[in-house]
């Protein structure tokens, strides 16, 4: 039998999932769950690094993620969902990898820099947060993943993981750790409705898979367009115009979108017309996802049971990888 390659990816239980997650990662997960042995981590230990004073929030959002996964078409009988805190070998792998990382390397990581600025952590950075890129490398390597479907904000993290695996292998003359490949669902992060370059759970600028039709409509009509355009007859800008970024993602009629862009540039279409169209295509796309999510809300216990079973499975695999690493480092007795 052919051995399937492995996927590892996951989310922080800091809120519900939004369309950025969908196009950045969830869609690839649903597509690849047959072809790969797929592991999806609910990163509650990582979520605690910047929410340690709010453990209730992290705990409650685990169920939200489970419902969002189901809604996005993840099959709980194919993919293995697991909870990070149930896999202690990840922390063990982390400490072995930490020898190969430097403080400077993390300091120069562009995603960490952005996140520290967003969270007001420049003057005082919790060490638990600072080390998360290495801890996340341990997540990926704990099942020796080959592929990691993620959003572009994660590119530096996957690169760090590859470097750590390579350094570990070359230092101990072994090939036990795989160097994972990133798979980006979108070329750039999906922007927030406020025009922020990234839609983020913690940034209050998202369109969620759980949003009702009414909430969706309200948000679509608030989407950031071209602030310099006052009248429908003013020539408008497409670059940085979030309404058009979303149309590119949701509208299957590419010619129609191009025609609308042309009319926008020429000042022959109103913002409201663009947004009506956007609402229509988004709602059509999100309706079945929303319905599945409602179905999942009645299945929370069953989904959690699956996640706990998955955690036991991953704990076994991760203990195996940690054991191999110990062996290579002459730590095994
Ligand atoms: P937080 O604000 O708590 O960090 P988040 O919205 O960044 O939440 P994560 O749980 O950190 O979400 O990310 C989960 C996955 O979704 C990652 O692979 C990440 O790259 C991807 N992702 C998150 N936001 C976006 C986005 N706006 N566009 C594309 N991918 C995204
Ligand atoms: Mg994030």
mmCIF file of C-alpha atoms and ligand atoms in Angstrom:
data_model
loop_
_atom_site.group_PDB
_atom_site.id
_atom_site.type_symbol
_atom_site.label_atom_id
_atom_site.label_comp_id
_atom_site.label_asym_id
_atom_site.label_seq_id
_atom_site.Cartn_x
_atom_site.Cartn_y
_atom_site.Cartn_z
ATOM 1 C CA UNK A 1 0.000 0.000 0.000
ATOM 2 C CA UNK A 2 1.222 3.455 -0.887
ATOM 3 C CA UNK A 3 2.091 5.547 2.148
ATOM 4 C CA UNK A 4 0.248 8.841 2.124
ATOM 5 C CA UNK A 5 2.147 12.071 2.720
ATOM 6 C CA UNK A 6 1.143 14.066 5.753
ATOM 7 C CA UNK A 7 -0.465 17.442 6.187
ATOM 8 C CA UNK A 8 -0.348 19.390 9.406
ATOM 9 C CA UNK A 9 -2.140 22.656 9.846
ATOM 10 C CA UNK A 10 -4.310 24.308 12.444
ATOM 11 C CA UNK A 11 -5.847 27.313 14.100
ATOM 12 C CA UNK A 12 -5.711 29.197 17.342
ATOM 13 C CA UNK A 13 -8.996 28.941 19.287
ATOM 14 C CA UNK A 14 -9.243 32.709 19.671
ATOM 15 C CA UNK A 15 -12.505 33.188 17.785
ATOM 16 C CA UNK A 16 -14.644 31.835 14.979
ATOM 17 C CA UNK A 17 -13.182 31.254 11.549
ATOM 18 C CA UNK A 18 -13.617 33.778 8.772
ATOM 19 C CA UNK A 19 -13.312 33.908 5.002
ATOM 20 C CA UNK A 20 -9.566 34.598 5.334
ATOM 21 C CA UNK A 21 -9.157 31.211 6.987
ATOM 22 C CA UNK A 22 -11.373 29.670 4.367
ATOM 23 C CA UNK A 23 -9.347 30.811 1.365
ATOM 24 C CA UNK A 24 -5.990 30.752 3.160
ATOM 25 C CA UNK A 25 -6.229 27.225 4.481
ATOM 26 C CA UNK A 26 -9.612 25.534 5.071
ATOM 27 C CA UNK A 27 -10.395 25.105 1.394
ATOM 28 C CA UNK A 28 -7.091 23.290 0.770
ATOM 29 C CA UNK A 29 -7.689 21.105 3.818
ATOM 30 C CA UNK A 30 -11.061 19.982 2.516
ATOM 31 C CA UNK A 31 -9.639 19.391 -0.949
ATOM 32 C CA UNK A 32 -6.611 17.394 0.192
ATOM 33 C CA UNK A 33 -8.113 15.277 2.969
ATOM 34 C CA UNK A 34 -8.387 12.192 0.715
ATOM 35 C CA UNK A 35 -4.989 12.405 -0.872
ATOM 36 C CA UNK A 36 -3.036 13.094 2.344
ATOM 37 C CA UNK A 37 -3.019 11.840 5.885
ATOM 38 C CA UNK A 38 -4.296 15.083 7.352
ATOM 39 C CA UNK A 39 -3.788 16.424 10.881
ATOM 40 C CA UNK A 40 -5.538 19.575 12.085
ATOM 41 C CA UNK A 41 -4.376 21.096 15.317
ATOM 42 C CA UNK A 42 -6.412 23.277 17.631
ATOM 43 C CA UNK A 43 -3.540 25.326 19.011
ATOM 44 C CA UNK A 44 -4.866 26.158 22.471
ATOM 45 C CA UNK A 45 -1.434 26.317 24.121
ATOM 46 C CA UNK A 46 -0.288 28.774 21.488
ATOM 47 C CA UNK A 47 -3.514 30.787 21.828
ATOM 48 C CA UNK A 48 -2.794 31.134 25.533
ATOM 49 C CA UNK A 49 0.554 32.871 24.860
ATOM 50 C CA UNK A 50 -1.247 36.139 24.197
ATOM 51 C CA UNK A 51 -4.472 35.261 26.042
ATOM 52 C CA UNK A 52 -3.066 33.720 29.228
ATOM 53 C CA UNK A 53 -5.291 35.929 31.351
ATOM 54 C CA UNK A 54 -8.385 34.755 29.488
ATOM 55 C CA UNK A 55 -8.378 30.951 29.492
ATOM 56 C CA UNK A 56 -12.188 30.830 29.235
ATOM 57 C CA UNK A 57 -12.047 32.467 25.803
ATOM 58 C CA UNK A 58 -9.555 29.900 24.513
ATOM 59 C CA UNK A 59 -11.531 27.009 25.942
ATOM 60 C CA UNK A 60 -14.893 28.146 24.549
ATOM 61 C CA UNK A 61 -13.537 28.715 21.078
ATOM 62 C CA UNK A 62 -12.440 25.102 20.666
ATOM 63 C CA UNK A 63 -16.053 24.143 19.963
ATOM 64 C CA UNK A 64 -16.389 27.055 17.564
ATOM 65 C CA UNK A 65 -13.433 25.766 15.553
ATOM 66 C CA UNK A 66 -14.898 22.268 15.454
ATOM 67 C CA UNK A 67 -18.142 23.672 14.033
ATOM 68 C CA UNK A 68 -16.246 25.792 11.503
ATOM 69 C CA UNK A 69 -14.238 22.772 10.333
ATOM 70 C CA UNK A 70 -17.386 20.773 9.800
ATOM 71 C CA UNK A 71 -18.976 23.726 7.996
ATOM 72 C CA UNK A 72 -15.967 24.055 5.681
ATOM 73 C CA UNK A 73 -16.326 20.447 4.574
ATOM 74 C CA UNK A 74 -13.690 18.797 6.714
ATOM 75 C CA UNK A 75 -14.622 15.172 7.207
ATOM 76 C CA UNK A 76 -13.937 14.129 10.809
ATOM 77 C CA UNK A 77 -13.569 10.519 9.657
ATOM 78 C CA UNK A 78 -10.816 11.424 7.212
ATOM 79 C CA UNK A 79 -8.850 14.230 8.835
ATOM 80 C CA UNK A 80 -7.491 13.795 12.362
ATOM 81 C CA UNK A 81 -8.416 16.783 14.494
ATOM 82 C CA UNK A 82 -6.458 17.147 17.730
ATOM 83 C CA UNK A 83 -6.022 19.479 20.677
ATOM 84 C CA UNK A 84 -2.510 20.769 21.246
ATOM 85 C CA UNK A 85 -2.578 20.598 25.046
ATOM 86 C CA UNK A 86 -3.351 16.861 24.822
ATOM 87 C CA UNK A 87 -0.024 16.230 23.061
ATOM 88 C CA UNK A 88 2.716 16.937 25.611
ATOM 89 C CA UNK A 89 5.470 15.568 23.357
ATOM 90 C CA UNK A 90 5.141 18.803 21.353
ATOM 91 C CA UNK A 91 6.681 20.684 24.288
ATOM 92 C CA UNK A 92 9.472 18.150 24.437
ATOM 93 C CA UNK A 93 10.202 18.504 20.719
ATOM 94 C CA UNK A 94 10.116 22.267 21.149
ATOM 95 C CA UNK A 95 12.926 22.255 23.715
ATOM 96 C CA UNK A 96 15.118 20.128 21.455
ATOM 97 C CA UNK A 97 14.508 22.435 18.497
ATOM 98 C CA UNK A 98 15.121 25.550 20.589
ATOM 99 C CA UNK A 99 18.849 24.784 20.575
ATOM 100 C CA UNK A 100 18.883 25.489 16.869
ATOM 101 C CA UNK A 101 16.993 28.784 16.935
ATOM 102 C CA UNK A 102 18.399 32.179 17.858
ATOM 103 C CA UNK A 103 16.752 35.137 19.547
ATOM 104 C CA UNK A 104 17.843 37.279 16.579
ATOM 105 C CA UNK A 105 16.175 34.943 14.090
ATOM 106 C CA UNK A 106 12.848 35.314 15.895
ATOM 107 C CA UNK A 107 13.324 39.062 16.285
ATOM 108 C CA UNK A 108 13.733 39.384 12.519
ATOM 109 C CA UNK A 109 10.686 37.272 11.728
ATOM 110 C CA UNK A 110 8.366 39.755 9.951
ATOM 111 C CA UNK A 111 5.148 38.124 11.190
ATOM 112 C CA UNK A 112 6.320 38.250 14.803
ATOM 113 C CA UNK A 113 7.282 41.911 14.328
ATOM 114 C CA UNK A 114 3.822 42.786 12.986
ATOM 115 C CA UNK A 115 2.018 40.794 15.667
ATOM 116 C CA UNK A 116 4.109 42.313 18.474
ATOM 117 C CA UNK A 117 3.281 45.804 17.196
ATOM 118 C CA UNK A 118 -0.440 44.942 16.910
ATOM 119 C CA UNK A 119 -0.492 43.581 20.448
ATOM 120 C CA UNK A 120 1.543 46.440 21.959
ATOM 121 C CA UNK A 121 4.307 44.056 23.013
ATOM 122 C CA UNK A 122 7.392 45.930 21.772
ATOM 123 C CA UNK A 123 8.542 47.150 25.175
ATOM 124 C CA UNK A 124 7.587 44.065 27.156
ATOM 125 C CA UNK A 125 7.310 40.822 25.222
ATOM 126 C CA UNK A 126 6.014 37.740 27.061
ATOM 127 C CA UNK A 127 8.589 35.026 26.482
ATOM 128 C CA UNK A 128 5.848 32.478 25.879
ATOM 129 C CA UNK A 129 4.630 34.536 22.934
ATOM 130 C CA UNK A 130 8.119 35.266 21.615
ATOM 131 C CA UNK A 131 9.035 31.611 21.337
ATOM 132 C CA UNK A 132 5.830 30.558 19.583
ATOM 133 C CA UNK A 133 7.395 30.259 16.093
ATOM 134 C CA UNK A 134 9.673 27.512 17.433
ATOM 135 C CA UNK A 135 6.846 25.908 19.342
ATOM 136 C CA UNK A 136 4.832 25.946 16.123
ATOM 137 C CA UNK A 137 7.722 24.241 14.334
ATOM 138 C CA UNK A 138 7.351 21.511 16.959
ATOM 139 C CA UNK A 139 3.640 21.247 16.077
ATOM 140 C CA UNK A 140 4.505 20.665 12.443
ATOM 141 C CA UNK A 141 7.372 18.283 13.124
ATOM 142 C CA UNK A 142 5.519 16.272 15.785
ATOM 143 C CA UNK A 143 3.830 14.330 12.985
ATOM 144 C CA UNK A 144 6.682 14.921 10.537
ATOM 145 C CA UNK A 145 4.388 16.762 8.130
ATOM 146 C CA UNK A 146 5.253 17.135 4.453
ATOM 147 C CA UNK A 147 2.787 19.879 3.575
ATOM 148 C CA UNK A 148 1.350 22.804 5.547
ATOM 149 C CA UNK A 149 -1.660 24.614 4.011
ATOM 150 C CA UNK A 150 -1.584 28.142 5.460
ATOM 151 C CA UNK A 151 -2.121 31.820 4.786
ATOM 152 C CA UNK A 152 0.768 34.009 3.627
ATOM 153 C CA UNK A 153 1.311 35.392 7.159
ATOM 154 C CA UNK A 154 2.698 31.973 8.041
ATOM 155 C CA UNK A 155 5.405 31.903 5.334
ATOM 156 C CA UNK A 156 8.249 32.908 7.711
ATOM 157 C CA UNK A 157 7.107 30.289 10.246
ATOM 158 C CA UNK A 158 7.263 27.461 7.730
ATOM 159 C CA UNK A 159 10.651 28.643 6.519
ATOM 160 C CA UNK A 160 11.909 28.642 10.146
ATOM 161 C CA UNK A 161 10.576 25.102 10.542
ATOM 162 C CA UNK A 162 12.469 23.930 7.462
ATOM 163 C CA UNK A 163 15.681 25.491 8.751
ATOM 164 C CA UNK A 164 15.273 23.885 12.187
ATOM 165 C CA UNK A 165 14.629 20.450 10.705
ATOM 166 C CA UNK A 166 17.635 20.808 8.431
ATOM 167 C CA UNK A 167 19.932 21.938 11.265
ATOM 168 C CA UNK A 168 18.776 19.144 13.535
ATOM 169 C CA UNK A 169 19.314 16.519 10.845
ATOM 170 C CA UNK A 170 22.737 17.780 9.807
ATOM 171 C CA UNK A 171 23.997 18.183 13.383
ATOM 172 C CA UNK A 172 23.041 14.636 14.362
ATOM 173 C CA UNK A 173 23.676 13.091 10.935
ATOM 174 C CA UNK A 174 20.158 11.823 10.642
ATOM 175 C CA UNK A 175 17.188 12.265 8.313
ATOM 176 C CA UNK A 176 14.386 11.804 10.827
ATOM 177 C CA UNK A 177 12.836 15.252 10.494
ATOM 178 C CA UNK A 178 11.015 16.134 7.269
ATOM 179 C CA UNK A 179 11.307 19.615 5.796
ATOM 180 C CA UNK A 180 7.688 20.681 5.269
ATOM 181 C CA UNK A 181 6.468 22.639 2.249
ATOM 182 C CA UNK A 182 4.033 25.515 2.681
ATOM 183 C CA UNK A 183 0.910 25.546 0.535
ATOM 184 C CA UNK A 184 -0.662 28.985 0.259
ATOM 185 C CA UNK A 185 -4.354 29.088 -0.574
ATOM 186 C CA UNK A 186 -4.099 32.734 -1.607
ATOM 187 C CA UNK A 187 -1.218 34.829 -2.937
ATOM 188 C CA UNK A 188 -1.746 37.485 -0.245
ATOM 189 C CA UNK A 189 -3.664 37.371 3.022
ATOM 190 C CA UNK A 190 -7.359 38.085 2.647
ATOM 191 C CA UNK A 191 -7.772 41.707 3.825
ATOM 192 C CA UNK A 192 -10.200 42.820 6.536
ATOM 193 C CA UNK A 193 -13.442 44.669 5.785
ATOM 194 C CA UNK A 194 -11.730 47.747 7.271
ATOM 195 C CA UNK A 195 -8.981 47.712 4.634
ATOM 196 C CA UNK A 196 -6.382 46.173 6.966
ATOM 197 C CA UNK A 197 -4.025 43.947 4.976
ATOM 198 C CA UNK A 198 -5.087 40.941 7.070
ATOM 199 C CA UNK A 199 -8.497 39.815 8.189
ATOM 200 C CA UNK A 200 -7.815 38.506 11.692
ATOM 201 C CA UNK A 201 -9.860 36.893 14.435
ATOM 202 C CA UNK A 202 -8.360 39.259 16.957
ATOM 203 C CA UNK A 203 -8.685 42.332 14.728
ATOM 204 C CA UNK A 204 -12.479 42.668 14.651
ATOM 205 C CA UNK A 205 -12.558 43.055 10.872
ATOM 206 C CA UNK A 206 -13.812 39.676 9.735
ATOM 207 C CA UNK A 207 -16.647 38.084 7.820
ATOM 208 C CA UNK A 208 -17.274 34.827 9.657
ATOM 209 C CA UNK A 209 -18.516 31.520 8.316
ATOM 210 C CA UNK A 210 -21.138 31.699 11.090
ATOM 211 C CA UNK A 211 -22.417 35.164 10.108
ATOM 212 C CA UNK A 212 -26.113 35.303 9.271
ATOM 213 C CA UNK A 213 -27.307 36.672 5.957
ATOM 214 C CA UNK A 214 -28.227 39.932 7.675
ATOM 215 C CA UNK A 215 -24.800 40.265 9.314
ATOM 216 C CA UNK A 216 -23.171 39.515 5.987
ATOM 217 C CA UNK A 217 -25.194 42.225 4.255
ATOM 218 C CA UNK A 218 -24.287 44.809 6.906
ATOM 219 C CA UNK A 219 -20.592 43.942 6.663
ATOM 220 C CA UNK A 220 -20.524 43.947 2.872
ATOM 221 C CA UNK A 221 -21.980 47.442 2.855
ATOM 222 C CA UNK A 222 -19.225 48.570 5.244
ATOM 223 C CA UNK A 223 -16.388 47.077 3.168
ATOM 224 C CA UNK A 224 -13.501 49.471 2.548
ATOM 225 C CA UNK A 225 -13.417 50.667 -1.062
ATOM 226 C CA UNK A 226 -11.712 53.814 -2.382
ATOM 227 C CA UNK A 227 -11.972 56.523 0.298
ATOM 228 C CA UNK A 228 -11.076 59.275 -2.190
ATOM 229 C CA UNK A 229 -14.097 58.505 -4.338
ATOM 230 C CA UNK A 230 -17.000 60.701 -3.250
ATOM 231 C CA UNK A 231 -19.361 60.533 -6.254
ATOM 232 C CA UNK A 232 -20.209 57.607 -8.483
ATOM 233 C CA UNK A 233 -18.855 59.671 -11.402
ATOM 234 C CA UNK A 234 -15.390 59.996 -9.797
ATOM 235 C CA UNK A 235 -12.800 57.645 -11.282
ATOM 236 C CA UNK A 236 -12.091 54.993 -8.621
ATOM 237 C CA UNK A 237 -9.119 52.863 -7.626
ATOM 238 C CA UNK A 238 -9.136 49.063 -7.707
ATOM 239 C CA UNK A 239 -5.798 48.539 -5.919
ATOM 240 C CA UNK A 240 -6.407 48.207 -2.187
ATOM 241 C CA UNK A 241 -10.166 48.230 -2.816
ATOM 242 C CA UNK A 242 -11.378 45.383 -0.640
ATOM 243 C CA UNK A 243 -14.731 45.032 -2.423
ATOM 244 C CA UNK A 244 -12.880 44.038 -5.585
ATOM 245 C CA UNK A 245 -10.459 41.777 -3.718
ATOM 246 C CA UNK A 246 -13.487 39.877 -2.397
ATOM 247 C CA UNK A 247 -15.160 39.845 -5.825
ATOM 248 C CA UNK A 248 -11.995 38.243 -7.226
ATOM 249 C CA UNK A 249 -12.363 35.509 -4.602
ATOM 250 C CA UNK A 250 -16.099 34.881 -4.770
ATOM 251 C CA UNK A 251 -17.396 35.858 -8.192
ATOM 252 C CA UNK A 252 -17.026 33.076 -10.723
ATOM 253 C CA UNK A 253 -17.888 35.387 -13.622
ATOM 254 C CA UNK A 254 -14.411 36.782 -14.228
ATOM 255 C CA UNK A 255 -15.451 38.783 -17.325
ATOM 256 C CA UNK A 256 -18.236 40.479 -15.405
ATOM 257 C CA UNK A 257 -15.812 41.417 -12.610
ATOM 258 C CA UNK A 258 -13.357 42.830 -15.142
ATOM 259 C CA UNK A 259 -16.150 44.877 -16.718
ATOM 260 C CA UNK A 260 -17.127 46.226 -13.297
ATOM 261 C CA UNK A 261 -13.523 47.163 -12.571
ATOM 262 C CA UNK A 262 -13.366 49.064 -15.848
ATOM 263 C CA UNK A 263 -16.578 50.922 -15.043
ATOM 264 C CA UNK A 264 -15.269 51.678 -11.546
ATOM 265 C CA UNK A 265 -12.054 53.134 -12.947
ATOM 266 C CA UNK A 266 -14.072 55.262 -15.385
ATOM 267 C CA UNK A 267 -16.581 56.434 -12.803
ATOM 268 C CA UNK A 268 -19.636 54.818 -14.402
ATOM 269 C CA UNK A 269 -20.725 52.540 -11.557
ATOM 270 C CA UNK A 270 -21.861 53.290 -8.012
ATOM 271 C CA UNK A 271 -20.195 51.724 -4.965
ATOM 272 C CA UNK A 272 -23.597 50.401 -3.964
ATOM 273 C CA UNK A 273 -23.960 48.483 -7.250
ATOM 274 C CA UNK A 274 -20.605 46.818 -6.673
ATOM 275 C CA UNK A 275 -21.625 45.928 -3.136
ATOM 276 C CA UNK A 276 -25.011 44.551 -4.173
ATOM 277 C CA UNK A 277 -23.234 42.211 -6.551
ATOM 278 C CA UNK A 278 -20.678 41.332 -3.884
ATOM 279 C CA UNK A 279 -23.367 40.517 -1.345
ATOM 280 C CA UNK A 280 -25.151 38.338 -3.878
ATOM 281 C CA UNK A 281 -22.115 36.215 -4.805
ATOM 282 C CA UNK A 282 -20.831 35.988 -1.243
ATOM 283 C CA UNK A 283 -24.198 34.979 0.087
ATOM 284 C CA UNK A 284 -24.579 32.307 -2.565
ATOM 285 C CA UNK A 285 -21.167 30.895 -1.669
ATOM 286 C CA UNK A 286 -21.606 31.115 2.100
ATOM 287 C CA UNK A 287 -25.197 29.871 2.411
ATOM 288 C CA UNK A 288 -24.414 26.119 2.266
ATOM 289 C CA UNK A 289 -21.439 26.634 4.612
ATOM 290 C CA UNK A 290 -23.682 28.518 7.048
ATOM 291 C CA UNK A 291 -26.244 25.731 6.890
ATOM 292 C CA UNK A 292 -23.655 23.059 7.611
ATOM 293 C CA UNK A 293 -22.447 25.131 10.511
ATOM 294 C CA UNK A 294 -25.912 25.208 11.981
ATOM 295 C CA UNK A 295 -26.020 21.436 11.637
ATOM 296 C CA UNK A 296 -22.645 21.175 13.427
ATOM 297 C CA UNK A 297 -23.939 23.162 16.382
ATOM 298 C CA UNK A 298 -26.176 20.225 17.207
ATOM 299 C CA UNK A 299 -23.243 17.817 17.023
ATOM 300 C CA UNK A 300 -20.736 19.503 19.326
ATOM 301 C CA UNK A 301 -20.371 16.554 21.679
ATOM 302 C CA UNK A 302 -19.751 14.133 18.859
ATOM 303 C CA UNK A 303 -17.197 16.436 17.220
ATOM 304 C CA UNK A 304 -15.364 16.939 20.517
ATOM 305 C CA UNK A 305 -15.233 13.185 21.034
ATOM 306 C CA UNK A 306 -13.543 12.849 17.638
ATOM 307 C CA UNK A 307 -11.033 15.556 18.544
ATOM 308 C CA UNK A 308 -10.134 13.781 21.783
ATOM 309 C CA UNK A 309 -9.670 10.477 19.960
ATOM 310 C CA UNK A 310 -7.516 12.295 17.408
ATOM 311 C CA UNK A 311 -5.451 13.753 20.257
ATOM 312 C CA UNK A 312 -4.649 10.274 21.586
ATOM 313 C CA UNK A 313 -3.531 9.194 18.113
ATOM 314 C CA UNK A 314 -1.311 12.243 17.609
ATOM 315 C CA UNK A 315 0.132 11.948 21.127
ATOM 316 C CA UNK A 316 1.350 8.483 20.120
ATOM 317 C CA UNK A 317 2.920 9.689 16.868
ATOM 318 C CA UNK A 318 4.548 12.692 18.552
ATOM 319 C CA UNK A 319 6.009 10.559 21.351
ATOM 320 C CA UNK A 320 7.556 8.423 18.614
ATOM 321 C CA UNK A 321 9.148 11.436 16.896
ATOM 322 C CA UNK A 322 10.406 12.822 20.233
ATOM 323 C CA UNK A 323 11.881 9.394 20.986
ATOM 324 C CA UNK A 324 13.738 9.313 17.670
ATOM 325 C CA UNK A 325 15.088 12.799 18.365
ATOM 326 C CA UNK A 326 16.295 11.700 21.826
ATOM 327 C CA UNK A 327 17.982 8.733 20.274
ATOM 328 C CA UNK A 328 19.819 10.987 17.796
ATOM 329 C CA UNK A 329 20.911 13.313 20.619
ATOM 330 C CA UNK A 330 22.162 10.470 22.826
ATOM 331 C CA UNK A 331 19.534 11.283 25.436
ATOM 332 C CA UNK A 332 17.926 7.881 25.389
ATOM 333 C CA UNK A 333 18.512 5.402 28.215
HETATM 334 P P1 LIG B 1 -5.329 35.459 15.599
HETATM 335 O O1 LIG B 1 -5.710 36.877 15.328
HETATM 336 O O2 LIG B 1 -5.788 34.929 16.903
HETATM 337 O O3 LIG B 1 -3.872 35.167 15.319
HETATM 338 P P2 LIG B 1 -5.946 34.567 12.946
HETATM 339 O O4 LIG B 1 -7.153 35.136 12.299
HETATM 340 O O5 LIG B 1 -4.606 35.081 12.545
HETATM 341 O O6 LIG B 1 -6.161 34.639 14.515
HETATM 342 P P3 LIG B 1 -4.921 31.893 13.123
HETATM 343 O O7 LIG B 1 -5.610 30.885 13.955
HETATM 344 O O8 LIG B 1 -3.698 32.552 13.654
HETATM 345 O O9 LIG B 1 -6.004 33.008 12.718
HETATM 346 O O10 LIG B 1 -4.582 31.279 11.695
HETATM 347 C C1 LIG B 1 -5.078 30.053 11.238
HETATM 348 C C2 LIG B 1 -4.760 29.866 9.774
HETATM 349 O O11 LIG B 1 -5.524 30.748 8.953
HETATM 350 C C3 LIG B 1 -3.300 30.138 9.410
HETATM 351 O O12 LIG B 1 -2.918 29.217 8.421
HETATM 352 C C4 LIG B 1 -3.329 31.521 8.833
HETATM 353 O O13 LIG B 1 -2.275 31.743 7.922
HETATM 354 C C5 LIG B 1 -4.667 31.509 8.124
HETATM 355 N N1 LIG B 1 -5.206 32.865 8.022
HETATM 356 C C6 LIG B 1 -5.596 33.641 9.053
HETATM 357 N N2 LIG B 1 -6.032 34.833 8.604
HETATM 358 C C7 LIG B 1 -5.907 34.812 7.259
HETATM 359 C C8 LIG B 1 -6.189 35.748 6.214
HETATM 360 N N3 LIG B 1 -6.683 36.941 6.477
HETATM 361 N N4 LIG B 1 -5.939 35.386 4.936
HETATM 362 C C9 LIG B 1 -5.443 34.156 4.652
HETATM 363 N N5 LIG B 1 -5.157 33.231 5.599
HETATM 364 C C10 LIG B 1 -5.389 33.542 6.881
HETATM 365 MG MG1 LIG B 2 -2.784 34.405 13.597
#
